[in-house]
Amino acid sequence: RCAVEMQAKTQQLSLQRLCVEGNQMPLDIGVGLHHDVLSLGILGDDKRHTCTAISASVNLASRLEGLTKQLGCRVLATEAVVDQLSPQILKETAMRKLGVAQMKGSLAATPIYDVFQADERAPQAYKAATLKTFERYTKLALRPDDQITDADHADIAHLRSTLEAAAERYSIKDVSMAAMEAVRDPKSGYLEFDCGV
């Protein structure tokens, strides 16, 4: 909820800057969410101190934040976050599973979700309307090459074409499919991202 609210407030501030202040550059932020254990420490003395979080989990959340633009999302969350949601919140939260992601330099792979409830109206409506089609697309396309048959390739192409046509009807461009295909590992089917290790 906090990430969605952050996006709403950022959009309001951006609109205010554009309309009232005449600023030509809109504000846009990405949010990466991960749930895990971390070490938190306060360092310093009486006059000066700072708080620092140290964990691979913090790195993962930061890397997800960096992927939001590449995948055309405003909020990316790991399955560890989604698993923490109550059934009521889960039901109320608009999201779609993108696939299993692995950051280069990390052995861990984790499913990631696009929390599109934070998107602007047109992308949000498109993602809600195409949720089932997108789910079928990712289930077929994000598998190891040796598990994808010729018939699957034809289905993948048809589903992608259907999604692209839907995006056009909503006057948006869904960059997620091209981005996922570009980073898909042919051996595992995972999305492998190089996030400046």
mmCIF file of C-alpha atoms in Angstrom:
data_model
loop_
_atom_site.group_PDB
_atom_site.id
_atom_site.type_symbol
_atom_site.label_atom_id
_atom_site.label_comp_id
_atom_site.label_asym_id
_atom_site.label_seq_id
_atom_site.Cartn_x
_atom_site.Cartn_y
_atom_site.Cartn_z
ATOM 1 C CA ARG A 1 0.000 0.000 0.000
ATOM 2 C CA CYS A 2 2.798 2.401 0.844
ATOM 3 C CA ALA A 3 4.450 1.946 -2.587
ATOM 4 C CA VAL A 4 1.130 2.583 -4.343
ATOM 5 C CA GLU A 5 0.554 5.682 -2.205
ATOM 6 C CA MET A 6 4.090 6.905 -2.961
ATOM 7 C CA GLN A 7 3.323 6.634 -6.669
ATOM 8 C CA ALA A 8 0.010 8.501 -6.287
ATOM 9 C CA LYS A 9 1.678 11.336 -4.353
ATOM 10 C CA THR A 10 4.514 11.513 -6.897
ATOM 11 C CA GLN A 11 1.978 11.804 -9.730
ATOM 12 C CA GLN A 12 0.148 14.569 -7.847
ATOM 13 C CA LEU A 13 3.387 16.448 -7.239
ATOM 14 C CA SER A 14 4.394 16.008 -10.878
ATOM 15 C CA LEU A 15 1.043 17.370 -12.054
ATOM 16 C CA GLN A 16 1.387 20.345 -9.699
ATOM 17 C CA ARG A 17 4.893 21.051 -11.009
ATOM 18 C CA LEU A 18 3.721 20.825 -14.622
ATOM 19 C CA CYS A 19 0.512 22.864 -14.280
ATOM 20 C CA VAL A 20 1.212 25.371 -11.525
ATOM 21 C CA GLU A 21 4.957 25.853 -11.652
ATOM 22 C CA GLY A 22 5.331 25.360 -15.409
ATOM 23 C CA ASN A 23 8.093 22.808 -14.941
ATOM 24 C CA GLN A 24 8.514 20.778 -18.145
ATOM 25 C CA MET A 25 10.109 17.706 -16.537
ATOM 26 C CA PRO A 26 7.618 15.273 -14.954
ATOM 27 C CA LEU A 27 8.626 13.367 -11.830
ATOM 28 C CA ASP A 28 8.723 9.596 -12.098
ATOM 29 C CA ILE A 29 9.981 7.076 -9.555
ATOM 30 C CA GLY A 30 10.272 3.315 -9.424
ATOM 31 C CA VAL A 31 9.842 1.247 -6.275
ATOM 32 C CA GLY A 32 11.417 -2.149 -5.596
ATOM 33 C CA LEU A 33 10.030 -4.253 -2.733
ATOM 34 C CA HIS A 34 11.559 -7.324 -1.105
ATOM 35 C CA HIS A 35 10.949 -9.003 2.263
ATOM 36 C CA ASP A 36 13.785 -10.701 4.168
ATOM 37 C CA VAL A 37 16.039 -10.446 7.192
ATOM 38 C CA LEU A 38 18.691 -7.727 7.314
ATOM 39 C CA SER A 39 21.253 -6.219 9.655
ATOM 40 C CA LEU A 40 20.634 -2.664 10.765
ATOM 41 C CA GLY A 41 23.284 -0.712 12.595
ATOM 42 C CA ILE A 42 23.796 2.734 14.048
ATOM 43 C CA LEU A 43 27.350 3.957 13.773
ATOM 44 C CA GLY A 44 28.990 7.034 15.259
ATOM 45 C CA ASP A 45 29.421 8.932 18.503
ATOM 46 C CA ASP A 46 27.542 11.557 20.562
ATOM 47 C CA LYS A 47 27.964 14.280 17.955
ATOM 48 C CA ARG A 48 27.340 12.402 14.743
ATOM 49 C CA HIS A 49 25.814 9.073 13.848
ATOM 50 C CA THR A 50 24.212 7.316 10.939
ATOM 51 C CA CYS A 51 22.024 4.292 10.375
ATOM 52 C CA THR A 52 22.953 1.689 7.774
ATOM 53 C CA ALA A 53 21.172 -1.426 6.515
ATOM 54 C CA ILE A 54 23.382 -4.246 5.286
ATOM 55 C CA SER A 55 21.916 -7.220 3.454
ATOM 56 C CA ALA A 56 21.615 -8.934 0.107
ATOM 57 C CA SER A 57 17.904 -8.183 0.519
ATOM 58 C CA VAL A 58 18.531 -4.444 0.422
ATOM 59 C CA ASN A 59 20.558 -4.950 -2.753
ATOM 60 C CA LEU A 60 17.720 -6.969 -4.312
ATOM 61 C CA ALA A 61 15.121 -4.281 -3.538
ATOM 62 C CA SER A 62 17.451 -1.640 -4.972
ATOM 63 C CA ARG A 63 18.035 -3.690 -8.109
ATOM 64 C CA LEU A 64 14.279 -4.194 -8.547
ATOM 65 C CA GLU A 65 13.812 -0.435 -8.303
ATOM 66 C CA GLY A 66 16.341 -0.066 -11.100
ATOM 67 C CA LEU A 67 14.420 -2.560 -13.264
ATOM 68 C CA THR A 68 11.092 -0.733 -13.079
ATOM 69 C CA LYS A 69 11.892 1.487 -16.069
ATOM 70 C CA GLN A 70 13.331 -1.387 -18.125
ATOM 71 C CA LEU A 71 10.193 -3.495 -17.555
ATOM 72 C CA GLY A 72 7.711 -0.637 -17.870
ATOM 73 C CA CYS A 73 6.536 -0.894 -14.257
ATOM 74 C CA ARG A 74 6.235 1.578 -11.415
ATOM 75 C CA VAL A 75 6.391 -0.974 -8.576
ATOM 76 C CA LEU A 76 8.123 -4.360 -8.640
ATOM 77 C CA ALA A 77 7.716 -6.790 -5.745
ATOM 78 C CA THR A 78 9.221 -10.194 -5.052
ATOM 79 C CA GLU A 79 7.133 -13.211 -4.175
ATOM 80 C CA ALA A 80 8.444 -12.857 -0.608
ATOM 81 C CA VAL A 81 6.457 -9.596 -0.363
ATOM 82 C CA VAL A 82 3.361 -11.007 -2.057
ATOM 83 C CA ASP A 83 3.408 -13.994 0.325
ATOM 84 C CA GLN A 84 3.239 -11.583 3.289
ATOM 85 C CA LEU A 85 -0.003 -9.962 2.103
ATOM 86 C CA SER A 86 -3.220 -10.869 3.860
ATOM 87 C CA PRO A 87 -5.889 -12.522 1.675
ATOM 88 C CA GLN A 88 -7.903 -9.269 1.742
ATOM 89 C CA ILE A 89 -4.972 -7.074 0.662
ATOM 90 C CA LEU A 90 -3.952 -9.640 -1.965
ATOM 91 C CA LYS A 91 -7.463 -9.545 -3.418
ATOM 92 C CA GLU A 92 -7.456 -5.719 -3.483
ATOM 93 C CA THR A 93 -3.996 -5.333 -5.042
ATOM 94 C CA ALA A 94 -3.758 -5.229 -8.832
ATOM 95 C CA MET A 95 -0.634 -7.084 -9.918
ATOM 96 C CA ARG A 96 0.663 -9.526 -12.493
ATOM 97 C CA LYS A 97 3.445 -12.067 -12.219
ATOM 98 C CA LEU A 98 6.285 -11.291 -14.620
ATOM 99 C CA GLY A 99 8.427 -14.392 -14.141
ATOM 100 C CA VAL A 100 11.345 -15.726 -12.147
ATOM 101 C CA ALA A 101 14.205 -13.231 -11.976
ATOM 102 C CA GLN A 102 17.837 -13.772 -11.170
ATOM 103 C CA MET A 103 20.280 -10.916 -10.768
ATOM 104 C CA LYS A 104 23.721 -11.557 -12.240
ATOM 105 C CA GLY A 105 26.161 -12.370 -9.488
ATOM 106 C CA SER A 106 23.428 -13.889 -7.305
ATOM 107 C CA LEU A 107 22.555 -17.552 -6.923
ATOM 108 C CA ALA A 108 19.024 -16.807 -5.766
ATOM 109 C CA ALA A 109 16.145 -16.665 -8.223
ATOM 110 C CA THR A 110 12.803 -15.200 -7.186
ATOM 111 C CA PRO A 111 9.434 -14.653 -8.851
ATOM 112 C CA ILE A 112 8.707 -10.949 -9.399
ATOM 113 C CA TYR A 113 5.412 -9.110 -9.750
ATOM 114 C CA ASP A 114 4.377 -5.877 -11.449
ATOM 115 C CA VAL A 115 2.120 -4.072 -8.947
ATOM 116 C CA PHE A 116 0.225 -2.164 -11.621
ATOM 117 C CA GLN A 117 -2.249 -0.620 -9.202
ATOM 118 C CA ALA A 118 0.243 2.249 -9.073
ATOM 119 C CA ASP A 119 0.225 2.788 -12.862
ATOM 120 C CA GLU A 120 -1.558 5.592 -14.685
ATOM 121 C CA ARG A 121 -5.101 4.817 -15.845
ATOM 122 C CA ALA A 122 -4.466 3.567 -19.394
ATOM 123 C CA PRO A 123 -1.631 1.123 -18.543
ATOM 124 C CA GLN A 124 -3.557 -0.020 -15.463
ATOM 125 C CA ALA A 125 -6.701 -0.708 -17.521
ATOM 126 C CA TYR A 126 -4.667 -2.522 -20.183
ATOM 127 C CA LYS A 127 -2.883 -4.728 -17.629
ATOM 128 C CA ALA A 128 -6.143 -5.556 -15.840
ATOM 129 C CA ALA A 129 -7.898 -6.417 -19.117
ATOM 130 C CA THR A 130 -5.044 -8.625 -20.367
ATOM 131 C CA LEU A 131 -4.117 -10.328 -17.079
ATOM 132 C CA LYS A 132 -5.076 -13.882 -18.158
ATOM 133 C CA THR A 133 -3.513 -13.519 -21.624
ATOM 134 C CA PHE A 134 -0.284 -12.155 -20.103
ATOM 135 C CA GLU A 135 -0.215 -15.029 -17.596
ATOM 136 C CA ARG A 136 -0.552 -17.583 -20.438
ATOM 137 C CA TYR A 137 2.165 -15.754 -22.386
ATOM 138 C CA THR A 138 4.672 -15.813 -19.497
ATOM 139 C CA LYS A 139 3.922 -19.460 -18.626
ATOM 140 C CA LEU A 140 4.729 -20.488 -22.204
ATOM 141 C CA ALA A 141 7.536 -18.053 -23.043
ATOM 142 C CA LEU A 142 9.522 -18.152 -19.796
ATOM 143 C CA ARG A 143 10.556 -21.797 -19.840
ATOM 144 C CA PRO A 144 13.825 -23.427 -20.879
ATOM 145 C CA ASP A 145 14.257 -23.673 -24.660
ATOM 146 C CA ASP A 146 14.259 -27.470 -24.574
ATOM 147 C CA GLN A 147 10.717 -27.392 -23.119
ATOM 148 C CA ILE A 148 9.246 -25.094 -25.792
ATOM 149 C CA THR A 149 7.775 -26.934 -28.782
ATOM 150 C CA ASP A 150 7.070 -25.567 -32.264
ATOM 151 C CA ALA A 151 3.383 -25.368 -31.333
ATOM 152 C CA ASP A 152 4.356 -23.386 -28.215
ATOM 153 C CA HIS A 153 6.341 -20.930 -30.367
ATOM 154 C CA ALA A 154 3.246 -20.355 -32.500
ATOM 155 C CA ASP A 155 1.106 -19.850 -29.351
ATOM 156 C CA ILE A 156 3.691 -17.449 -27.886
ATOM 157 C CA ALA A 157 3.703 -15.382 -31.085
ATOM 158 C CA HIS A 158 -0.115 -15.309 -31.152
ATOM 159 C CA LEU A 159 -0.353 -14.281 -27.474
ATOM 160 C CA ARG A 160 2.269 -11.561 -27.942
ATOM 161 C CA SER A 161 0.397 -10.258 -30.990
ATOM 162 C CA THR A 162 -2.858 -10.254 -28.988
ATOM 163 C CA LEU A 163 -1.194 -8.318 -26.154
ATOM 164 C CA GLU A 164 0.386 -5.813 -28.554
ATOM 165 C CA ALA A 165 -2.992 -5.217 -30.243
ATOM 166 C CA ALA A 166 -4.613 -4.675 -26.837
ATOM 167 C CA ALA A 167 -1.868 -2.208 -25.876
ATOM 168 C CA GLU A 168 -2.511 -0.297 -29.092
ATOM 169 C CA ARG A 169 -6.249 -0.113 -28.286
ATOM 170 C CA TYR A 170 -5.333 1.455 -24.926
ATOM 171 C CA SER A 171 -2.873 3.821 -26.674
ATOM 172 C CA ILE A 172 0.095 2.505 -24.705
ATOM 173 C CA LYS A 173 3.254 0.544 -25.397
ATOM 174 C CA ASP A 174 3.912 -2.507 -23.215
ATOM 175 C CA VAL A 175 7.714 -2.818 -23.135
ATOM 176 C CA SER A 176 7.691 -5.700 -20.649
ATOM 177 C CA MET A 177 7.484 -8.509 -23.239
ATOM 178 C CA ALA A 178 10.424 -7.280 -25.329
ATOM 179 C CA ALA A 179 12.447 -6.591 -22.176
ATOM 180 C CA MET A 180 11.719 -10.064 -20.776
ATOM 181 C CA GLU A 181 12.564 -11.786 -24.076
ATOM 182 C CA ALA A 182 15.855 -9.868 -24.241
ATOM 183 C CA VAL A 183 17.019 -11.077 -20.807
ATOM 184 C CA ARG A 184 15.457 -14.573 -20.769
ATOM 185 C CA ASP A 185 18.056 -17.271 -20.148
ATOM 186 C CA PRO A 186 17.512 -20.032 -22.750
ATOM 187 C CA LYS A 187 18.680 -22.791 -20.376
ATOM 188 C CA SER A 188 16.532 -21.913 -17.346
ATOM 189 C CA GLY A 189 13.831 -19.620 -18.724
ATOM 190 C CA TYR A 190 14.672 -17.185 -15.904
ATOM 191 C CA LEU A 191 14.918 -13.446 -16.422
ATOM 192 C CA GLU A 192 18.608 -12.656 -15.926
ATOM 193 C CA PHE A 193 19.330 -9.021 -15.162
ATOM 194 C CA ASP A 194 22.692 -7.301 -15.009
ATOM 195 C CA CYS A 195 22.042 -4.479 -12.591
ATOM 196 C CA GLY A 196 25.516 -3.078 -12.202
ATOM 197 C CA VAL A 197 26.888 -5.659 -9.767
#
